[in-house]
XYZ file of N, CA and C in Angstrom:
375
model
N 128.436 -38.297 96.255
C 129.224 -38.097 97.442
C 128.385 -37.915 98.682
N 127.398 -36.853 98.523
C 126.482 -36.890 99.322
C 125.285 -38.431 99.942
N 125.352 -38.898 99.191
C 124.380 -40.065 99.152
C 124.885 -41.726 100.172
N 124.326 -41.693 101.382
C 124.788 -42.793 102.027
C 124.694 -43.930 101.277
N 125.723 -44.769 101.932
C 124.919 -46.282 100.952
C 123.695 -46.946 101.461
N 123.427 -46.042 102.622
C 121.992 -47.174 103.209
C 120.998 -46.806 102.078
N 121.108 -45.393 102.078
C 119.931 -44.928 101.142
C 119.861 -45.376 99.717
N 121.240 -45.918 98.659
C 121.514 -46.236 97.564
C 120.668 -47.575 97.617
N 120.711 -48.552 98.842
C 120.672 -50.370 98.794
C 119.448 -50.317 99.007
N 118.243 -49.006 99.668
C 117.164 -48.927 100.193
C 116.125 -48.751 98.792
N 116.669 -47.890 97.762
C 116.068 -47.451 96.346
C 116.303 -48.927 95.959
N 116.979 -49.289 95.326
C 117.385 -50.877 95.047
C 116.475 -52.304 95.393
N 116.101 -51.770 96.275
C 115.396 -52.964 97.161
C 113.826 -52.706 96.626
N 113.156 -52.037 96.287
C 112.184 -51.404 95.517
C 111.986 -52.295 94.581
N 113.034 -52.584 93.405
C 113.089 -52.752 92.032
C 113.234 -54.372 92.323
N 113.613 -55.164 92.796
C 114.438 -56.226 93.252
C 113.089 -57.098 92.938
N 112.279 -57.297 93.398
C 110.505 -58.241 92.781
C 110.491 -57.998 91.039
N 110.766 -57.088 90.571
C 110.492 -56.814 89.334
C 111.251 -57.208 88.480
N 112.776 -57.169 89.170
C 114.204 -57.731 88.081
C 113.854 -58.852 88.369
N 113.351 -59.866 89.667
C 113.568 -61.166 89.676
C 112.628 -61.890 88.440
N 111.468 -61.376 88.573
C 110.103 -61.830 87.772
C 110.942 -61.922 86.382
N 111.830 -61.047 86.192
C 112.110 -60.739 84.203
C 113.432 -61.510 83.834
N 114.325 -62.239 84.996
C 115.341 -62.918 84.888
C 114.219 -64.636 85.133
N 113.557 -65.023 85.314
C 112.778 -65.823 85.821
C 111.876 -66.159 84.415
N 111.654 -65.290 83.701
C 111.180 -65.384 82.421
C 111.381 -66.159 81.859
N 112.770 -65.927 81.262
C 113.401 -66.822 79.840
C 113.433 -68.729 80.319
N 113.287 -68.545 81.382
C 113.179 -70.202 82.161
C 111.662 -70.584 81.971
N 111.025 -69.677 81.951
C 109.097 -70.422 81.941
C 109.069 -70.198 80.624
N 109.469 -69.381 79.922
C 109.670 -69.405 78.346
C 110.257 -70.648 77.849
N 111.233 -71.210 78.411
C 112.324 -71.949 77.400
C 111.348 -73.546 77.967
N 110.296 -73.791 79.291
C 109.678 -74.752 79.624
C 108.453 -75.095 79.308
N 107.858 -74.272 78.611
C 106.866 -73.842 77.828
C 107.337 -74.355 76.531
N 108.123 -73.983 75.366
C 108.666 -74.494 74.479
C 109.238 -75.673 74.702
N 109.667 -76.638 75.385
C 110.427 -77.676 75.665
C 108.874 -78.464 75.842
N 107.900 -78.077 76.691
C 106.500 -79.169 76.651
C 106.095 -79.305 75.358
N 105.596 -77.841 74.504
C 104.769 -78.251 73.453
C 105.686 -78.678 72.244
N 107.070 -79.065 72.409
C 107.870 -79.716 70.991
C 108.540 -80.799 71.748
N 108.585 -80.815 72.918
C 109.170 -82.771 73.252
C 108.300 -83.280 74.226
N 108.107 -83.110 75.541
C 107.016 -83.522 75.946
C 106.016 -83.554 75.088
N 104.764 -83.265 75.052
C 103.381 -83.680 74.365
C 103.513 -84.543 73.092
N 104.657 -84.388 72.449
C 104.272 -85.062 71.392
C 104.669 -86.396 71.696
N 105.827 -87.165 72.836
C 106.320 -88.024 73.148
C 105.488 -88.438 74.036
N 104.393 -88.057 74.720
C 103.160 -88.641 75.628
C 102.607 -89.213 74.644
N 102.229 -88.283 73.210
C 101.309 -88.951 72.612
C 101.667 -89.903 72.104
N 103.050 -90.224 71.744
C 103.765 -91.405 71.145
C 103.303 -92.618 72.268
N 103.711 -92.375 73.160
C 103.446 -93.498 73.939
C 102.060 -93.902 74.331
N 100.614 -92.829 74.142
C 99.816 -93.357 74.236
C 99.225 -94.555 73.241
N 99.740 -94.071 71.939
C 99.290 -94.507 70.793
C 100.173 -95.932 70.555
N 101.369 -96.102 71.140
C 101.775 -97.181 71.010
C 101.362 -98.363 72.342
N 100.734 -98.210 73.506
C 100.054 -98.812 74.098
C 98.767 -99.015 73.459
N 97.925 -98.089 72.989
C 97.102 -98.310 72.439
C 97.329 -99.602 71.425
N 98.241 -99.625 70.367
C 98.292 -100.318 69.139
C 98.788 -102.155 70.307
N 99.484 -101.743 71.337
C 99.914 -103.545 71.725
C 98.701 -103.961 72.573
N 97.961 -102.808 72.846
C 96.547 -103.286 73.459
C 95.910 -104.342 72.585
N 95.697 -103.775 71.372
C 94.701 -104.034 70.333
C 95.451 -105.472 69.825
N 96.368 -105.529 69.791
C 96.669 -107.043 69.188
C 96.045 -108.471 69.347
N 95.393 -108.901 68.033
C 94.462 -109.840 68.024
C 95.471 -111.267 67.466
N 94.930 -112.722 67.618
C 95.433 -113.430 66.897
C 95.348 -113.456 65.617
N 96.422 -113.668 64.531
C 96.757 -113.474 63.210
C 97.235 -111.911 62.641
N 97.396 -111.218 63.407
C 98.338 -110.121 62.944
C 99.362 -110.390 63.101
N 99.990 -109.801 62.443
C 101.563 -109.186 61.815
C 102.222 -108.397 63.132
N 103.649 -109.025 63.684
C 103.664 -108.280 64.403
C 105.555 -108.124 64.184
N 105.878 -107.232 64.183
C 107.138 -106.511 64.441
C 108.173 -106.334 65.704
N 108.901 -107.413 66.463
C 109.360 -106.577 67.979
C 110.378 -105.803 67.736
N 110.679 -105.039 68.757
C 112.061 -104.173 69.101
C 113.423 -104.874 68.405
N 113.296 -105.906 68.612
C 114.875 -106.872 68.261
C 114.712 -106.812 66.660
N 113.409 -106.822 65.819
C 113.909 -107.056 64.314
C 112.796 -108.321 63.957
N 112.280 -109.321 64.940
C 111.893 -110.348 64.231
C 110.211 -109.884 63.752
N 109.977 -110.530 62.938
C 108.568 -110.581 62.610
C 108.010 -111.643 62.344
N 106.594 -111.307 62.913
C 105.684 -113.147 62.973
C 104.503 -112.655 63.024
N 103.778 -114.088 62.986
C 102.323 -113.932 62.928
C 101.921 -114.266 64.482
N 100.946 -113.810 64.936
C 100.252 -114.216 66.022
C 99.504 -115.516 66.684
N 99.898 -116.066 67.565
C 99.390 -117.456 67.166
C 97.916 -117.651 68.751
N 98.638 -116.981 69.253
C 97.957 -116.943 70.346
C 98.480 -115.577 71.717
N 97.112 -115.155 72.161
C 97.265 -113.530 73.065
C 97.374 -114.689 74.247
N 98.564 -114.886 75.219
C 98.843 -115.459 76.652
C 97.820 -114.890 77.156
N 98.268 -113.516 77.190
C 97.479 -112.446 78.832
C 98.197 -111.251 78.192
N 97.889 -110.201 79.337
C 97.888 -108.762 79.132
C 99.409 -108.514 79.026
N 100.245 -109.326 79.219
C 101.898 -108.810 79.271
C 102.611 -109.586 77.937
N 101.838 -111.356 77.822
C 102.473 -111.869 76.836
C 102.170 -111.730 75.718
N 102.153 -112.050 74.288
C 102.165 -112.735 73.306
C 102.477 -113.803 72.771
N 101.765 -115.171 72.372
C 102.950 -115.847 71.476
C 102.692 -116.014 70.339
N 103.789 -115.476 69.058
C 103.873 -115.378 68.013
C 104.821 -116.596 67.100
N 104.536 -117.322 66.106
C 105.402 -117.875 65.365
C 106.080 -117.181 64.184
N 107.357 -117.147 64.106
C 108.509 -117.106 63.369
C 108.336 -117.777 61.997
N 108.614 -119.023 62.417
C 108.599 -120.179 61.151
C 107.685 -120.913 61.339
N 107.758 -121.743 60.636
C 106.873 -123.195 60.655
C 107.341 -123.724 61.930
N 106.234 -123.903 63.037
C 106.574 -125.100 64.270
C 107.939 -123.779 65.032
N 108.353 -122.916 64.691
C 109.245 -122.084 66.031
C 108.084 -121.480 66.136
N 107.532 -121.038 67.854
C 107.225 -120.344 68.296
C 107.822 -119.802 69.171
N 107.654 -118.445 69.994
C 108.122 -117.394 70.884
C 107.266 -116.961 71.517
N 107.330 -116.468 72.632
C 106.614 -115.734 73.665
C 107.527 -114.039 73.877
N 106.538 -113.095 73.428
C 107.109 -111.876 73.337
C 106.392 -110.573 74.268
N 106.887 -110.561 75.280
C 106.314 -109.103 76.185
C 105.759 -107.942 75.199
N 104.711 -107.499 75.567
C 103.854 -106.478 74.887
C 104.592 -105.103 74.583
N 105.310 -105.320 75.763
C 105.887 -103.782 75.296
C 107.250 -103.851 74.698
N 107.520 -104.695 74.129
C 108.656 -104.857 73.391
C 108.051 -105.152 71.938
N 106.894 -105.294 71.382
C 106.409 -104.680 70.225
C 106.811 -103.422 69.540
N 107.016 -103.409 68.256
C 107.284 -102.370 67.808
C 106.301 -101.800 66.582
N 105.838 -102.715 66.329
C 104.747 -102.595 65.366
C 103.958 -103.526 64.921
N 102.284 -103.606 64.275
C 101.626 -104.004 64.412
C 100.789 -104.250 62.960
N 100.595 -104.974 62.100
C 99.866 -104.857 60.745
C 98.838 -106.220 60.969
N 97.545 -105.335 60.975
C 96.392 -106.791 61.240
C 96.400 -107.209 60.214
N 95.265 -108.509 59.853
C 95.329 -109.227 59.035
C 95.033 -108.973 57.514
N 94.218 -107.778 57.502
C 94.281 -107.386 56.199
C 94.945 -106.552 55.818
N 95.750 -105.465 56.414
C 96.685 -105.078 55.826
C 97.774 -105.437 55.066
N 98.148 -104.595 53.889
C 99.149 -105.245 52.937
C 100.395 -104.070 53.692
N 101.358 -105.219 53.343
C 102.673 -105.232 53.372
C 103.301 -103.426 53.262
N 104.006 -102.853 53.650
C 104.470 -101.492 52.832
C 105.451 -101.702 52.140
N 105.736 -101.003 51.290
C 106.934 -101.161 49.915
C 107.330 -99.915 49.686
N 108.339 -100.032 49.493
C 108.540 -98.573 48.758
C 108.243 -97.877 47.248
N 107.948 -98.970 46.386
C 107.121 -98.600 45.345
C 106.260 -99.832 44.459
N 105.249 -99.076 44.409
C 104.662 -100.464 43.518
C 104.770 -101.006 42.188
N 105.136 -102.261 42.560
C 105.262 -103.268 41.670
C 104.787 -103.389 40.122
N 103.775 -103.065 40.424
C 102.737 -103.279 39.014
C 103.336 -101.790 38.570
N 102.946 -100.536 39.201
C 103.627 -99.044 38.620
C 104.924 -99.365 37.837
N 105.914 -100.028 38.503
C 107.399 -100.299 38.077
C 107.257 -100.995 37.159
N 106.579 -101.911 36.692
C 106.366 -102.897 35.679
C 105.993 -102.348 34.524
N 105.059 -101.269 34.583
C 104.557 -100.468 33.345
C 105.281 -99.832 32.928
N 106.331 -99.061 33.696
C 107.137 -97.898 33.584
C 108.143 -98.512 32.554
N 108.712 -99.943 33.136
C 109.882 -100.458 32.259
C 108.874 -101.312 31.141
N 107.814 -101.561 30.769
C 107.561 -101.931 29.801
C 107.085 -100.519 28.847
N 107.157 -99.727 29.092
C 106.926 -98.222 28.302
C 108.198 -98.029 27.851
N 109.108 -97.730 28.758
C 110.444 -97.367 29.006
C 111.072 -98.647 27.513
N 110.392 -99.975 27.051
C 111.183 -100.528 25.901
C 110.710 -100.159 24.783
């Protein structure tokens, strides 16, 4: 009763740097967690996949965005590719529409091997 309100808003005004800093928190907290689990790891995605359409030589294996896969027949320049499909179709395919990349000695991926499966069902009679 005694207590003006100038003097109540004047104590108040004191504290006011200190509440802001601790409401201000959970935001550099929650941006902090948001860099090191989606940012950084999605930089590194993209470095590594420039990296891999950098590197593309003639006669690799190449994979685009749309689904097709071919061999390399010839590097245009730094943006193109042209890859053949079939026998005699060729295509010209922008670099960054690569999706993946298997050079020439790499084998194929499978989901299980062949020869393993073969033993299994000749045990298995």
């Amino acid at each position: 009763m005694f207590i003006t309100p100038a003097f109540a808003q004047a104590a108040a005004a004191g504290n006011d740097t200190n509440s802001m800093l601790m409401s201000l928190l959970p935001f550099a907290l929650i941006f902090v967690i948001m860099y090191f689990l989606i940012l950084r790891p999605q930089q590194k995605k993209v470095k590594d996949h420039a990296e891999m359409v950098k590197n593309i030589r003639r006669g690799d294996t190449i994979v685009t965005s749309g689904g097709l896969v071919g061999k390399v027949t010839k590097v245009v320049d730094d943006e193109q590719v042209e890859f053949e499909l079939a026998e005699g179709v060729r295509v010209r395919q922008l670099r960054s529409m690569i999706s993946g990349v298997r050079t020439k000695g790499e084998p194929a991926k499978e989901k299980g091997d062949t020869k393993t499966e073969a033993k299994d069902d000749a045990a298995a009679k």
